Amino acid sequence: MFGRLRGDIECILERDPAARTKWEVLTCYPGLHAIWIHRLAHWFWHNNLRWLGRFTSHLGRSLTGIEIHPGAKIGSCVFIDHGMGVVIGETAEVGDGCTIYQGVTLGGTSLYRGTKRHPTLGAGVVVGAGAKILGGFTVGEAARIGSNSVVVKEVPAGATVVGIPGRIVEGKEAEDARFAAYAVVLEHSDPYAKAIQQLVEHSQELERSLRQVQARMAEMERDAEASRRDLRAVK
């Protein structure tokens, strides 16, 4: 147990530059407290002490502002940074080494009990502040979900997702595979933005061509008028 606690503290020190000492992390980080309260609630839940598991989870939410259903599966070295407003549903699974920021929801879209209603996060996933991942699909390992994104379908490993609804953006996969705070990855390219930019450039090219045609037609009209004047003068 103490070895696991040390691992949780070390992962926070690695990912949060504001964390200075192990004692500070142990006493002042609600994300760490929420994880350990959840482990107790999870034990109750799987030992047929369902009410006690829910009540322990309720106390954890009151103390930390982080709501984790006792049925959810949380891996090792999971870091919930700041954490206020995080909601993790009953059938959610969070892999080892994931990072979740404040305001994140791992929610379900089905009302049927006994089904996989909530998402599964692979190892090393980073979920930015305010993001909503809704449904019983998988977010692949080392994927990054941008802040305030709404994700409603499966995400491949290593991908970066932004927007509403969430869409995959292109980036330097090898270099950007490392941890990215708030899932912010520099130098990525949004295919939607690229398509819009191409449409704008095409529209500008059409406008230039149209102006050239109009100028040529005006020139031809002037030449025709000059020819008519010359013809009248000859007559």
PDB file of N, CA and C in Angstrom, residues 144 156 158-162 167-174 176 184-195 198:
ATOM      1  N   ARG A 144      -4.724  12.351 -26.499  1.00  0.00           N
ATOM      2  CA  ARG A 144      -4.888  13.627 -25.807  1.00  0.00           C
ATOM      3  C   ARG A 144      -6.236  14.222 -26.197  1.00  0.00           C
ATOM      4  N   PRO A 156      -8.322   6.729 -31.569  1.00  0.00           N
ATOM      5  CA  PRO A 156      -7.180   5.828 -31.710  1.00  0.00           C
ATOM      6  C   PRO A 156      -6.019   6.226 -30.814  1.00  0.00           C
ATOM      7  N   GLY A 158      -2.640   7.527 -29.415  1.00  0.00           N
ATOM      8  CA  GLY A 158      -1.724   8.586 -29.817  1.00  0.00           C
ATOM      9  C   GLY A 158      -2.360   9.771 -30.500  1.00  0.00           C
ATOM     10  N   ALA A 159      -3.670   9.750 -30.705  1.00  0.00           N
ATOM     11  CA  ALA A 159      -4.330  10.843 -31.426  1.00  0.00           C
ATOM     12  C   ALA A 159      -4.575  12.030 -30.503  1.00  0.00           C
ATOM     13  N   THR A 160      -4.727  13.199 -31.104  1.00  0.00           N
ATOM     14  CA  THR A 160      -5.123  14.408 -30.388  1.00  0.00           C
ATOM     15  C   THR A 160      -6.481  14.848 -30.908  1.00  0.00           C
ATOM     16  N   VAL A 161      -7.428  15.060 -29.978  1.00  0.00           N
ATOM     17  CA  VAL A 161      -8.800  15.383 -30.344  1.00  0.00           C
ATOM     18  C   VAL A 161      -9.154  16.759 -29.791  1.00  0.00           C
ATOM     19  N   VAL A 162      -9.765  17.598 -30.607  1.00  0.00           N
ATOM     20  CA  VAL A 162     -10.225  18.925 -30.176  1.00  0.00           C
ATOM     21  C   VAL A 162     -11.609  19.174 -30.739  1.00  0.00           C
ATOM     22  N   ARG A 167     -12.808  16.091 -32.918  1.00  0.00           N
ATOM     23  CA  ARG A 167     -12.233  15.624 -34.169  1.00  0.00           C
ATOM     24  C   ARG A 167     -10.732  15.507 -34.008  1.00  0.00           C
ATOM     25  N   ILE A 168     -10.153  14.597 -34.744  1.00  0.00           N
ATOM     26  CA  ILE A 168      -8.719  14.334 -34.651  1.00  0.00           C
ATOM     27  C   ILE A 168      -7.954  15.365 -35.459  1.00  0.00           C
ATOM     28  N   VAL A 169      -6.908  15.917 -34.862  1.00  0.00           N
ATOM     29  CA  VAL A 169      -6.047  16.857 -35.565  1.00  0.00           C
ATOM     30  C   VAL A 169      -4.722  16.192 -35.859  1.00  0.00           C
ATOM     31  N   GLU A 170      -4.052  16.707 -36.872  1.00  0.00           N
ATOM     32  CA  GLU A 170      -2.787  16.138 -37.302  1.00  0.00           C
ATOM     33  C   GLU A 170      -1.651  16.797 -36.552  1.00  0.00           C
ATOM     34  N   GLY A 171      -0.623  15.981 -36.226  1.00  0.00           N
ATOM     35  CA  GLY A 171       0.516  16.540 -35.507  1.00  0.00           C
ATOM     36  C   GLY A 171       1.744  15.676 -35.666  1.00  0.00           C
ATOM     37  N   LYS A 172       2.823  16.070 -34.991  1.00  0.00           N
ATOM     38  CA  LYS A 172       4.073  15.319 -35.038  1.00  0.00           C
ATOM     39  C   LYS A 172       3.989  14.215 -33.995  1.00  0.00           C
ATOM     40  N   GLU A 173       3.570  13.018 -34.418  1.00  0.00           N
ATOM     41  CA  GLU A 173       3.247  11.960 -33.470  1.00  0.00           C
ATOM     42  C   GLU A 173       4.442  11.539 -32.633  1.00  0.00           C
ATOM     43  N   ALA A 174       5.571  11.343 -33.252  1.00  0.00           N
ATOM     44  CA  ALA A 174       6.715  10.827 -32.498  1.00  0.00           C
ATOM     45  C   ALA A 174       7.170  11.795 -31.426  1.00  0.00           C
ATOM     46  N   ASP A 176       5.456  14.406 -30.177  1.00  0.00           N
ATOM     47  CA  ASP A 176       4.398  14.831 -29.271  1.00  0.00           C
ATOM     48  C   ASP A 176       3.817  13.699 -28.445  1.00  0.00           C
ATOM     49  N   VAL A 184      -2.434  20.142 -24.520  1.00  0.00           N
ATOM     50  CA  VAL A 184      -2.096  21.180 -25.491  1.00  0.00           C
ATOM     51  C   VAL A 184      -0.863  20.727 -26.263  1.00  0.00           C
ATOM     52  N   VAL A 185      -1.011  20.571 -27.575  1.00  0.00           N
ATOM     53  CA  VAL A 185       0.086  20.142 -28.435  1.00  0.00           C
ATOM     54  C   VAL A 185       0.328  21.223 -29.474  1.00  0.00           C
ATOM     55  N   LEU A 186       1.544  21.738 -29.500  1.00  0.00           N
ATOM     56  CA  LEU A 186       1.878  22.793 -30.452  1.00  0.00           C
ATOM     57  C   LEU A 186       2.094  22.207 -31.840  1.00  0.00           C
ATOM     58  N   GLU A 187       1.938  23.051 -32.823  1.00  0.00           N
ATOM     59  CA  GLU A 187       2.204  22.720 -34.220  1.00  0.00           C
ATOM     60  C   GLU A 187       1.337  21.576 -34.730  1.00  0.00           C
ATOM     61  N   HIS A 188       0.107  21.508 -34.258  1.00  0.00           N
ATOM     62  CA  HIS A 188      -0.795  20.539 -34.852  1.00  0.00           C
ATOM     63  C   HIS A 188      -1.662  21.226 -35.896  1.00  0.00           C
ATOM     64  N   SER A 189      -2.226  20.433 -36.779  1.00  0.00           N
ATOM     65  CA  SER A 189      -2.985  20.968 -37.898  1.00  0.00           C
ATOM     66  C   SER A 189      -4.409  20.417 -37.861  1.00  0.00           C
ATOM     67  N   ASP A 190      -5.378  21.307 -37.862  1.00  0.00           N
ATOM     68  CA  ASP A 190      -6.778  20.926 -37.837  1.00  0.00           C
ATOM     69  C   ASP A 190      -7.255  20.723 -39.279  1.00  0.00           C
ATOM     70  N   PRO A 191      -7.677  19.506 -39.654  1.00  0.00           N
ATOM     71  CA  PRO A 191      -8.104  19.284 -41.046  1.00  0.00           C
ATOM     72  C   PRO A 191      -9.305  20.130 -41.443  1.00  0.00           C
ATOM     73  N   TYR A 192     -10.196  20.420 -40.497  1.00  0.00           N
ATOM     74  CA  TYR A 192     -11.341  21.278 -40.792  1.00  0.00           C
ATOM     75  C   TYR A 192     -10.865  22.692 -41.139  1.00  0.00           C
ATOM     76  N   ALA A 193      -9.923  23.195 -40.334  1.00  0.00           N
ATOM     77  CA  ALA A 193      -9.393  24.530 -40.604  1.00  0.00           C
ATOM     78  C   ALA A 193      -8.674  24.564 -41.959  1.00  0.00           C
ATOM     79  N   LYS A 194      -7.956  23.486 -42.276  1.00  0.00           N
ATOM     80  CA  LYS A 194      -7.274  23.428 -43.567  1.00  0.00           C
ATOM     81  C   LYS A 194      -8.281  23.451 -44.718  1.00  0.00           C
ATOM     82  N   ALA A 195      -9.367  22.690 -44.574  1.00  0.00           N
ATOM     83  CA  ALA A 195     -10.377  22.651 -45.630  1.00  0.00           C
ATOM     84  C   ALA A 195     -11.031  24.016 -45.812  1.00  0.00           C
ATOM     85  N   GLN A 198      -8.649  26.300 -47.594  1.00  0.00           N
ATOM     86  CA  GLN A 198      -8.600  25.998 -49.024  1.00  0.00           C
ATOM     87  C   GLN A 198      -9.814  26.561 -49.752  1.00  0.00           C
TER      88      GLN A 198
END
